[in-house]
Structure formats: structure tokens, C-alpha cells
mmCIF file of C-alpha atoms in Angstrom:
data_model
loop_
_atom_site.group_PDB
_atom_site.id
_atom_site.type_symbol
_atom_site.label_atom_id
_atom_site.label_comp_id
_atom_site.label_asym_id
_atom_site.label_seq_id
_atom_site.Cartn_x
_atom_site.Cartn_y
_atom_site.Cartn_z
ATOM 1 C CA UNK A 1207 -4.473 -21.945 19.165
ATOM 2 C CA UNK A 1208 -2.960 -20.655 15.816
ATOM 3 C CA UNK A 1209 -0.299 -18.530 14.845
ATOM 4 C CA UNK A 1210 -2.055 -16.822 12.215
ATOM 5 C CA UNK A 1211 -1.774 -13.212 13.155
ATOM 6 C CA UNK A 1212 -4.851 -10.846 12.092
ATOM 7 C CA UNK A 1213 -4.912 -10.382 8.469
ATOM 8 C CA UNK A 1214 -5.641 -6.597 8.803
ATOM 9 C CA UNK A 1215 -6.496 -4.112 11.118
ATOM 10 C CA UNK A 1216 -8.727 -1.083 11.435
ATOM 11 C CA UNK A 1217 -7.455 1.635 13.948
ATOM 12 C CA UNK A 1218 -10.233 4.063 15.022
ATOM 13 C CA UNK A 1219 -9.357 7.730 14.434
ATOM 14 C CA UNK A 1220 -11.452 10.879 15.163
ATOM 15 C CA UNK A 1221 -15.454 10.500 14.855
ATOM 16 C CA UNK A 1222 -15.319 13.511 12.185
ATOM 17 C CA UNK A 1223 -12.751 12.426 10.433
ATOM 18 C CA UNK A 1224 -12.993 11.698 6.997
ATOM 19 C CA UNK A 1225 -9.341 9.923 6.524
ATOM 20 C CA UNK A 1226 -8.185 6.765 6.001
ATOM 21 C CA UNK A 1227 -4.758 6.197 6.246
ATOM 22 C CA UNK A 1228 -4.231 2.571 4.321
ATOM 23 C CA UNK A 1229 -0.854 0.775 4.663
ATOM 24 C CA UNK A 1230 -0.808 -2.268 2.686
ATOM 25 C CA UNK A 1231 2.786 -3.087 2.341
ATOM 26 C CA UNK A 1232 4.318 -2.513 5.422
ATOM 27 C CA UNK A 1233 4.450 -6.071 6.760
ATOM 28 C CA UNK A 1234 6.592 -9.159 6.333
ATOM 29 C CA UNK A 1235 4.694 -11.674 8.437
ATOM 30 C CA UNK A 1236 3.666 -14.759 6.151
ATOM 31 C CA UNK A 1237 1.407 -17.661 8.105
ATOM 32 C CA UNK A 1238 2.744 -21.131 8.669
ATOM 33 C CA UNK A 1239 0.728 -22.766 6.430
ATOM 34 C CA UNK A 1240 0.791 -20.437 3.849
ATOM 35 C CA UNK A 1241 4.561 -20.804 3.487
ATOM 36 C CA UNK A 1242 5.340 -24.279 1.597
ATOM 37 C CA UNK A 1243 3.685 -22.832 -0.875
ATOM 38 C CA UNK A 1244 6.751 -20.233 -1.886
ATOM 39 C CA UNK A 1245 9.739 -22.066 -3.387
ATOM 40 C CA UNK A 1246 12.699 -20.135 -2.089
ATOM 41 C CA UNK A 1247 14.579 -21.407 0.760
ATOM 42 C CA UNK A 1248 14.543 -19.039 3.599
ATOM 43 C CA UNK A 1249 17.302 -16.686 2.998
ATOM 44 C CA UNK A 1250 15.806 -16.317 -0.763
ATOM 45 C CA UNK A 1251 12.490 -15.532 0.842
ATOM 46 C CA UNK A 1252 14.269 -12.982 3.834
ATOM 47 C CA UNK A 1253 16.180 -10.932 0.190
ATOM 48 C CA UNK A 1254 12.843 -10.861 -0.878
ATOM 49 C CA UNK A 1255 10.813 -9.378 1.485
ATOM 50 C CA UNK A 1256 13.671 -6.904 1.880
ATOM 51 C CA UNK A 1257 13.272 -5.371 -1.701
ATOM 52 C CA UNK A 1258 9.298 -6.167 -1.754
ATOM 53 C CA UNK A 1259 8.246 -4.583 1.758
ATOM 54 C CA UNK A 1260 7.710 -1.074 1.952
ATOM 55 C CA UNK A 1261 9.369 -1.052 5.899
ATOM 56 C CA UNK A 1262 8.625 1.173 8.446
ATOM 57 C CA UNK A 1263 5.420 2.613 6.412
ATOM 58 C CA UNK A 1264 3.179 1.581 9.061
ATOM 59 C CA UNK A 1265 5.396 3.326 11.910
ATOM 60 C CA UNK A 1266 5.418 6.466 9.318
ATOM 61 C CA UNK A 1267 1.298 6.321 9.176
ATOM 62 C CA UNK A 1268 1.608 5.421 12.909
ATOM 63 C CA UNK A 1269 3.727 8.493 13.743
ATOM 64 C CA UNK A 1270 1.326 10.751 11.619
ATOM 65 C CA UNK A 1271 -1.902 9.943 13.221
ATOM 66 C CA UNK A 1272 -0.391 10.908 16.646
ATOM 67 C CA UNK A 1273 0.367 14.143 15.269
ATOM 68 C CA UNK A 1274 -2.441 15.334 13.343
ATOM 69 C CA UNK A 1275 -4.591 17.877 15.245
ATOM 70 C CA UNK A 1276 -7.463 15.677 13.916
ATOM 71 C CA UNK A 1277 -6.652 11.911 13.950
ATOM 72 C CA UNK A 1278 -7.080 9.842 10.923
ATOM 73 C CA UNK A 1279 -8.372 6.278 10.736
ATOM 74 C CA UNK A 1280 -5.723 3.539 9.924
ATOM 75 C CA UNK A 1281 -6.635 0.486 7.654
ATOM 76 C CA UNK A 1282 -2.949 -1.562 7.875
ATOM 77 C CA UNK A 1283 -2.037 -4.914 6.644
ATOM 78 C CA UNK A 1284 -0.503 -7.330 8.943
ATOM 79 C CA UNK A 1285 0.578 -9.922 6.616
ATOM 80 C CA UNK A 1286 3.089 -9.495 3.755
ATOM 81 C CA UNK A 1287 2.516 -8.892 0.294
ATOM 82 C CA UNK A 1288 3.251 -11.782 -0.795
ATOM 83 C CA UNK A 1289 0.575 -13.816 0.801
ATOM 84 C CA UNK A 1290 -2.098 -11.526 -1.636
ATOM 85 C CA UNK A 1291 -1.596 -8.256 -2.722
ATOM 86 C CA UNK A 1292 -5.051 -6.107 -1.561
ATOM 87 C CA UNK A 1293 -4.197 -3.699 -4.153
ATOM 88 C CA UNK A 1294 -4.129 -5.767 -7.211
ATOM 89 C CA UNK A 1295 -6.970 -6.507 -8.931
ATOM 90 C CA UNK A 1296 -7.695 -10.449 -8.715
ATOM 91 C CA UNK A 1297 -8.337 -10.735 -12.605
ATOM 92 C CA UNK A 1298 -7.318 -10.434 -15.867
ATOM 93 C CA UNK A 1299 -7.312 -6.201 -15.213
ATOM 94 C CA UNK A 1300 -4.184 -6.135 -13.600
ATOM 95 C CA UNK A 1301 -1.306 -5.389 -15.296
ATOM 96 C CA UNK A 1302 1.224 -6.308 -12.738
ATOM 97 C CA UNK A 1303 0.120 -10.355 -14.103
ATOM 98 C CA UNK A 1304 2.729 -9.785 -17.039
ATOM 99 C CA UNK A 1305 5.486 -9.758 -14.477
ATOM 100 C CA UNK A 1306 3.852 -12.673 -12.450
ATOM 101 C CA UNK A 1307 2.067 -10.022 -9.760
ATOM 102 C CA UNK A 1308 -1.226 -10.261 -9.798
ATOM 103 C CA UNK A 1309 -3.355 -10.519 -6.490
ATOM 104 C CA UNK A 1310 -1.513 -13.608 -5.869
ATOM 105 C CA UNK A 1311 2.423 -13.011 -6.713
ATOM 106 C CA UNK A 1312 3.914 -16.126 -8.599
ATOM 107 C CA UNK A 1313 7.136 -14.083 -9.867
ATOM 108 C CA UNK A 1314 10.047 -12.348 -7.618
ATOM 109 C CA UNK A 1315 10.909 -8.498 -7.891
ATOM 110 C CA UNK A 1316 13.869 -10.120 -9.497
ATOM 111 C CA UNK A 1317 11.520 -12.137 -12.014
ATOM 112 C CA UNK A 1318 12.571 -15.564 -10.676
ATOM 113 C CA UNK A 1319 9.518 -18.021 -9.692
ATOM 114 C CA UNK A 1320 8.096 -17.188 -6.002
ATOM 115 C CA UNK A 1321 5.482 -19.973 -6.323
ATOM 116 C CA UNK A 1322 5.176 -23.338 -8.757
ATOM 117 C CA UNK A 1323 3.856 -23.203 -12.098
ATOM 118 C CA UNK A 1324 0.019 -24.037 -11.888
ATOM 119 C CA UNK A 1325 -0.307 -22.500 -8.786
ATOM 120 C CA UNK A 1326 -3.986 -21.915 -7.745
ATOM 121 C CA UNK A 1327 -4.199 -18.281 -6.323
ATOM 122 C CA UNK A 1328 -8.057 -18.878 -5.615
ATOM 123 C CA UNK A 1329 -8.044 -20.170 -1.765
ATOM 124 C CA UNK A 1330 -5.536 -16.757 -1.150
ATOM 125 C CA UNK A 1331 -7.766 -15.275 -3.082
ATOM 126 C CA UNK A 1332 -11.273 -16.113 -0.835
ATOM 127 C CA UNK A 1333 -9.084 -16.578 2.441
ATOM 128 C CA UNK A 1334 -7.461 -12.924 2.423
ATOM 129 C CA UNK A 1335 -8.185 -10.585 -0.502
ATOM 130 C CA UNK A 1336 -11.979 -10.810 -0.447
ATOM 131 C CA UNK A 1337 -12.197 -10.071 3.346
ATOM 132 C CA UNK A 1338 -9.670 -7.769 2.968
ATOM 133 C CA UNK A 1339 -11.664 -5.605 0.234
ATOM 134 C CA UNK A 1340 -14.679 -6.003 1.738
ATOM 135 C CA UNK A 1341 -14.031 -4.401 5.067
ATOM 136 C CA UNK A 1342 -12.058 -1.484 3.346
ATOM 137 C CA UNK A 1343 -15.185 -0.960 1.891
ATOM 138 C CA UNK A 1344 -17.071 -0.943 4.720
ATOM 139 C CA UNK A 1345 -14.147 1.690 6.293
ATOM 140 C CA UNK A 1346 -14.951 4.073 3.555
ATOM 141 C CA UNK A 1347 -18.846 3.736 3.850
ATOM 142 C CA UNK A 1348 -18.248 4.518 7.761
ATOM 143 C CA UNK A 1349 -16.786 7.999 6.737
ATOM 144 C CA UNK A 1350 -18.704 8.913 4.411
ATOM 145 C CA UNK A 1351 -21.882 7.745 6.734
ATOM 146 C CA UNK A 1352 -20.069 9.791 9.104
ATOM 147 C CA UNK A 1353 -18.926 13.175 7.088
ATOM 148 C CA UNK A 1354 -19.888 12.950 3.987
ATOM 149 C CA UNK A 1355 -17.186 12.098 2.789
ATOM 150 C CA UNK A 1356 -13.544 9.787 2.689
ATOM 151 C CA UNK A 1357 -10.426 10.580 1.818
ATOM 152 C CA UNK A 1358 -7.942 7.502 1.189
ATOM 153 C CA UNK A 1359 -4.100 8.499 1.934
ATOM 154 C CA UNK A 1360 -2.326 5.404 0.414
ATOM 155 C CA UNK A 1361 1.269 5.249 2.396
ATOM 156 C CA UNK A 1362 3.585 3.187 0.011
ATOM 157 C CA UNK A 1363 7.448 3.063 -0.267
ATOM 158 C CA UNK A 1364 9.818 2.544 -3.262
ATOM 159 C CA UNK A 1365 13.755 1.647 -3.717
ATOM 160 C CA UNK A 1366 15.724 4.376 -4.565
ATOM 161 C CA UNK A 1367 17.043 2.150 -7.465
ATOM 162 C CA UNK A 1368 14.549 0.678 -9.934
ATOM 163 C CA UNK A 1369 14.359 -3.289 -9.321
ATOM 164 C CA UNK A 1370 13.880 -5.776 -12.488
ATOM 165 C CA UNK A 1371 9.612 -5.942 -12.132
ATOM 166 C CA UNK A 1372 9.046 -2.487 -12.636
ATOM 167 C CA UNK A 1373 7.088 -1.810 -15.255
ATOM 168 C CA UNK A 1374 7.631 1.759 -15.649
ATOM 169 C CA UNK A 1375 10.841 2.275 -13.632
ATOM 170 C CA UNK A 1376 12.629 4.374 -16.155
ATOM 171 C CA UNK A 1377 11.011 7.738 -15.171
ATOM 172 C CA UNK A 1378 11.542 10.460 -12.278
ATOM 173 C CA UNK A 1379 12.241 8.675 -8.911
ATOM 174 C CA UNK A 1380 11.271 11.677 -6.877
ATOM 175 C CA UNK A 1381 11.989 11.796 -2.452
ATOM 176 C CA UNK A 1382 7.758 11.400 -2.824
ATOM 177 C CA UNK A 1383 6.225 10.638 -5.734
ATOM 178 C CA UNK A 1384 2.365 11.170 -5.641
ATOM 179 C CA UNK A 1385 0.348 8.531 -7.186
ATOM 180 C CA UNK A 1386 -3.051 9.700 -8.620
ATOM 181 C CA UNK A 1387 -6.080 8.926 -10.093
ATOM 182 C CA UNK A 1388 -8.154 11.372 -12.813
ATOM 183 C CA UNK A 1389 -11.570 11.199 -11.206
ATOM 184 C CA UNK A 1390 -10.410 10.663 -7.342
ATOM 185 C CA UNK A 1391 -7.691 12.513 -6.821
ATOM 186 C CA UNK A 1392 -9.054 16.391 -6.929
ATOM 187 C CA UNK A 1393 -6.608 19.200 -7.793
ATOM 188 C CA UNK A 1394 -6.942 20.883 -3.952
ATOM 189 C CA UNK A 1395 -5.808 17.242 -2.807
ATOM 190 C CA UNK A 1396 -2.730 17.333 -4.424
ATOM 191 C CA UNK A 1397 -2.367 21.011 -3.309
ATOM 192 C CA UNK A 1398 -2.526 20.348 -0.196
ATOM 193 C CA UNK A 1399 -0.240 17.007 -0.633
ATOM 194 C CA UNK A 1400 2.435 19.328 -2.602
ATOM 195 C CA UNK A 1401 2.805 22.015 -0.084
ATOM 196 C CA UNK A 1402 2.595 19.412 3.304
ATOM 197 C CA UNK A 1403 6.012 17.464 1.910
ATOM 198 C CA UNK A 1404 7.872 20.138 -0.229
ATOM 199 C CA UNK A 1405 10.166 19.943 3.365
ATOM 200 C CA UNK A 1406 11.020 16.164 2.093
ATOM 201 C CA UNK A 1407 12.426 16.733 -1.022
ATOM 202 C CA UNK A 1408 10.892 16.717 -4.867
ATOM 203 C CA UNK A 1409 7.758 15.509 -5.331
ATOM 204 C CA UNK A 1410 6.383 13.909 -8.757
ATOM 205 C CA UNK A 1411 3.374 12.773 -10.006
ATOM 206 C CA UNK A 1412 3.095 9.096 -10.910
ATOM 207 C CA UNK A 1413 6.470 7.942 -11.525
ATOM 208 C CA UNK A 1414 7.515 5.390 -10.565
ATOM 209 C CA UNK A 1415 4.510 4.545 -9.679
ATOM 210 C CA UNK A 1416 1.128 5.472 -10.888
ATOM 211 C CA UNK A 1417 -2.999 5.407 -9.575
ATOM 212 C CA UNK A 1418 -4.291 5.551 -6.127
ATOM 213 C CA UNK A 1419 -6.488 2.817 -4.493
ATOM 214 C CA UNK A 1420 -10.559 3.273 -4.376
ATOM 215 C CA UNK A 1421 -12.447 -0.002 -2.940
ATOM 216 C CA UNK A 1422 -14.469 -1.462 -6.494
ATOM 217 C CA UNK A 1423 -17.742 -0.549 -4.935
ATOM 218 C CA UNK A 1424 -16.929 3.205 -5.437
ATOM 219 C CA UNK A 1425 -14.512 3.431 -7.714
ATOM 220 C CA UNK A 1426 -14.654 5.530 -10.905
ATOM 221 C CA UNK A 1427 -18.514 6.343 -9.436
ATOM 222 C CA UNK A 1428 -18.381 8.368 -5.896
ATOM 223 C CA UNK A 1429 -16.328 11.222 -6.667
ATOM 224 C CA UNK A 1430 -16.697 12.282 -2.554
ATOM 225 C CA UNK A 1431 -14.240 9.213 -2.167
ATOM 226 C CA UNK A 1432 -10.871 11.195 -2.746
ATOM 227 C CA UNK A 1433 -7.715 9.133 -3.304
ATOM 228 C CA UNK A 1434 -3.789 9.789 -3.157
ATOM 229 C CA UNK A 1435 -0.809 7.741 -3.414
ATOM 230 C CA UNK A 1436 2.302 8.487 -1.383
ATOM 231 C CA UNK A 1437 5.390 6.738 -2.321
ATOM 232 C CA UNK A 1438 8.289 7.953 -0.209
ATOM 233 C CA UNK A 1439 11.911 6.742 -1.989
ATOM 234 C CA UNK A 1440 12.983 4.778 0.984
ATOM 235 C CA UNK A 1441 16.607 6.382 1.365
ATOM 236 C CA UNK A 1442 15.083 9.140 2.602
ATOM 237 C CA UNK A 1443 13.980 7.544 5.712
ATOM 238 C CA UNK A 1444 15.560 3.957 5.983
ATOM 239 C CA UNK A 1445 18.896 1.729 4.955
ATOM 240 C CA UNK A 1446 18.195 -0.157 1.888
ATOM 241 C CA UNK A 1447 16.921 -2.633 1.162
ATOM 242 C CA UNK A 1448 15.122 -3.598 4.522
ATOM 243 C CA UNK A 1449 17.376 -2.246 6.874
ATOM 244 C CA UNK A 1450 16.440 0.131 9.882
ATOM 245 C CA UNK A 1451 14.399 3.581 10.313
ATOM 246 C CA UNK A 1452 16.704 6.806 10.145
ATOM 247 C CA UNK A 1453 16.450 10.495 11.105
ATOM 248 C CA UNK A 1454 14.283 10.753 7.999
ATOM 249 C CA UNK A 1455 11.018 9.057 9.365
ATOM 250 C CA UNK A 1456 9.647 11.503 11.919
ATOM 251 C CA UNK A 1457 10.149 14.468 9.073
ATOM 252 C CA UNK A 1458 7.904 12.449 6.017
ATOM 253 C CA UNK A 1459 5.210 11.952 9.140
ATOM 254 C CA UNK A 1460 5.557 15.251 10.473
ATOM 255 C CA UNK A 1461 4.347 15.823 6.608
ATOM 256 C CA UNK A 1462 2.158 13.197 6.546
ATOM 257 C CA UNK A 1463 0.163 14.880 9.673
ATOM 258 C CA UNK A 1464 0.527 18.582 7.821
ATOM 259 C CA UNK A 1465 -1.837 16.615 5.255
ATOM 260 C CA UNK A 1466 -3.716 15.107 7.091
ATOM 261 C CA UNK A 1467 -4.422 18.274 9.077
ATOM 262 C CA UNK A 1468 -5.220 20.195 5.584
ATOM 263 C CA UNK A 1469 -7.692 17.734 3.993
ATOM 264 C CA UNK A 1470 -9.685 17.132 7.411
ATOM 265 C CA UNK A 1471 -10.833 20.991 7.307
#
């Protein structure tokens, strides 16, 4: 027996359906062995995963796949992001490793240390990122096998107050900002992603937060991969920082499905 929960998991949606809702932040479970390696004390580590989870996302992308005429796919994390970070890349190309965020975080959102100096990120690295990416990949090869085609809805959240690792947190902090990428995200994508959340507030384009997430196999070389970002500011929908779901949730999914619905046409 272990108590190592599932890293990830892959929720079956509609056999024509060429969506892929990820959710890789929503989770704040951290495995037993993986947690001596993280110096704070366990009230540091509870603050932390308060500002670094983006809560209730999952229940949002959840929500949304009920009530989309045609049902998306789900790809969600089950283990925090601070065990390894799918999104980051795991070299020298990421530039979340000046603030001590790469794959493997060794910094805090408040900058303090996370992890010891000299840590060695490679046995998070081959234990959950690699498997991780790999079977993303294989998602997206499944729909486009399947329709031709995959489109990647990325379901983030961000504090309504920039925290001290942002990199670019002095910009717009929009109710959703939409996070895009020049050769993935097509202009009818972010159409349709304008007009399905317009009942949620602003939207913005890449600030705070900018890019969308394409596995490496097709990135930047299969332009019928399509990409978006959605960051939803999380006082629109929760009690900062990690508190409870409000009465906002079931609107942002009832938007979240209205996309959905428009890019599975």
C-alpha cells in the first residue's frame, strides 16, 4: 500500500471532441516522501499553497464539462505544484528559474527558500514531469487521431493582488485574462473566448500572465493544435487566498462551457 495518490488524471470526454481541458494547478496534495524535502514547517507550507494553488479550478473545469452540449476531455493534476510544475520547462528555457521556479520550485511566491540550496530537481524531474508530459502528449495525439484536430483550454487562476514572484505583475489584472500564444492561439479562438466570458467581467490578453501550453512534440510546429490560457482573478469566484468557492464559480463555468460549445463546432 502507498499513499501516493495518482499523479494525473485523464477524464474521457466526447469521442468527437477535439478539447482538452488541462488543469495543472488546482491541487495541494504533496506525497509523503516527497515532503522532507521542503523546508517550511507546516503552517509555512499550508500559507503557501494558499497563494500558489489556483483552488477550485478543477471544480470550475469540472462544472464546465457537465455543461457543454459536447463534453470536453479533462487532463488534471492531482498533486500540487510544488512537487514539479508540468508547465515549466525543465531547463535553462524557463524564465520562471530567476525567481527560483523552474520545473522544480526551490523559491516561495514570497521569494523565501522552499527547498535547500543544491537541491537536485532531477528524480522530480523523471518521477513526475516526464510522465506527466508524455501522456499529455499522447492526449493531444488522441484528438487529433480522432478529429483532426486539439484544442488545449488551459484553466489557471491568479490573486487579485500581485504577489512578490511575479515577473510581470505590474500590468492589467483583468476578471479573465487570456493567455496566448502567436502561432497556437488563432484569432477565431480568442473570438470565441472573448464573447463566451464578456458575462465575467474584463478580459485581457496576457497580463498578468502570458503564453498558453502546447506539449514540446507539437509545439511551434502543428498549427491544428490550438492553445488558450484562462486565468480567472480568483475574487471573482473564491475568498482569498485559499479560502472557499463563492456564487462566482458556476458563472466563469457556465462560460467556460459557452467556449467549449463554440470551438467544438
Amino acid at each position: 500500500m502507498t499513499d501516493v495518490p495518482p499523479s494525473f488524471e485523464f477524464l474521457p470526454g466526447d469521442a468527437d471532441s477535439p478539447v482538452i481541458l488541462h488543469v495543472p494547478h488546482s491541487a495541494r496534495e504533496i506525497p509523503a516522501d516527497v515532503r522532507p524535502g521542503i523546508v517550511l514547517d507546516d503552517a509555512g507550507l499550508e500559507r503557501e499553497l494558499d497563494h500558489i494553488t489556483d483552488s477550485h479550478t478543477a471544480a470550475v473545469a469540472e462544472a464546465a464539462a457537465g455543461a457543454a452540449g459536447v463534453a470536453p476531455w479533462r487532463f488534471v493534476n492531482r498533486l500540487s505544484r510544488l512537487v514539479v510544475d508540468p508547465e515549466r520547462f525543465p531547463d535553462e528555457r524557463e524564465e520562471m528559474l530567476a525567481v527560483g521556479m523552474g520545473a522544480v520550485y526551490t523559491r516561495t511566491t514570497h521569494k523565501d527558500k522552499l527547498r535547500p540550496d543544491g537541491f537536485d530537481p532531477g528524480p522530480l524531474v523523471e518521477r513526475y514531469f516526464r510522465p506527466y508530459a508524455e501522456a499529455m502528449t499522447e492526449a493531444v495525439s488522441e484528438r487529433l487521431a480522432a478529429t483532426g484536430r486539439a484544442v488545449i483550454i488551459d484553466v489557471h487562476s491568479y490573486p487579485s493582488a500581485p504577489l512578490p514572484y511575479e515577473l510581470h505583475g505590474d500590468g492589467p489584472r483583468p476578471e479573465v485574462c487570456l493567455g496566448t500564444d502567436s502561432f497556437h492561439t488563432p484569432p477565431a479562438l480568442l473570438d470565441a473566448a472573448r464573447e463566451a466570458f464578456a458575462a465575467c467581467g474584463e478580459t485581457g490578453l496576457d497580463s498578468p500572465f502570458a503564453g498558453t501550453y502546447v506539449p514540446l512534440e507539437f509545439y511551434g510546429k502543428r498549427a491544428e493544435v490550438s492553445a488558450l490560457m484562462v486565468e480567472i482573478r480568483r475574487d471573482t469566484y473564491m475568498s482569498e487566498p485559499g479560502g472557499p468557492a463563492g456564487p462566482g464559480l458556476p458563472r466563469l463555468a457556465s462560460a467556460l462551457a459557452a467556449l467549449i460549445d463554440a470551438v467544438s463546432r
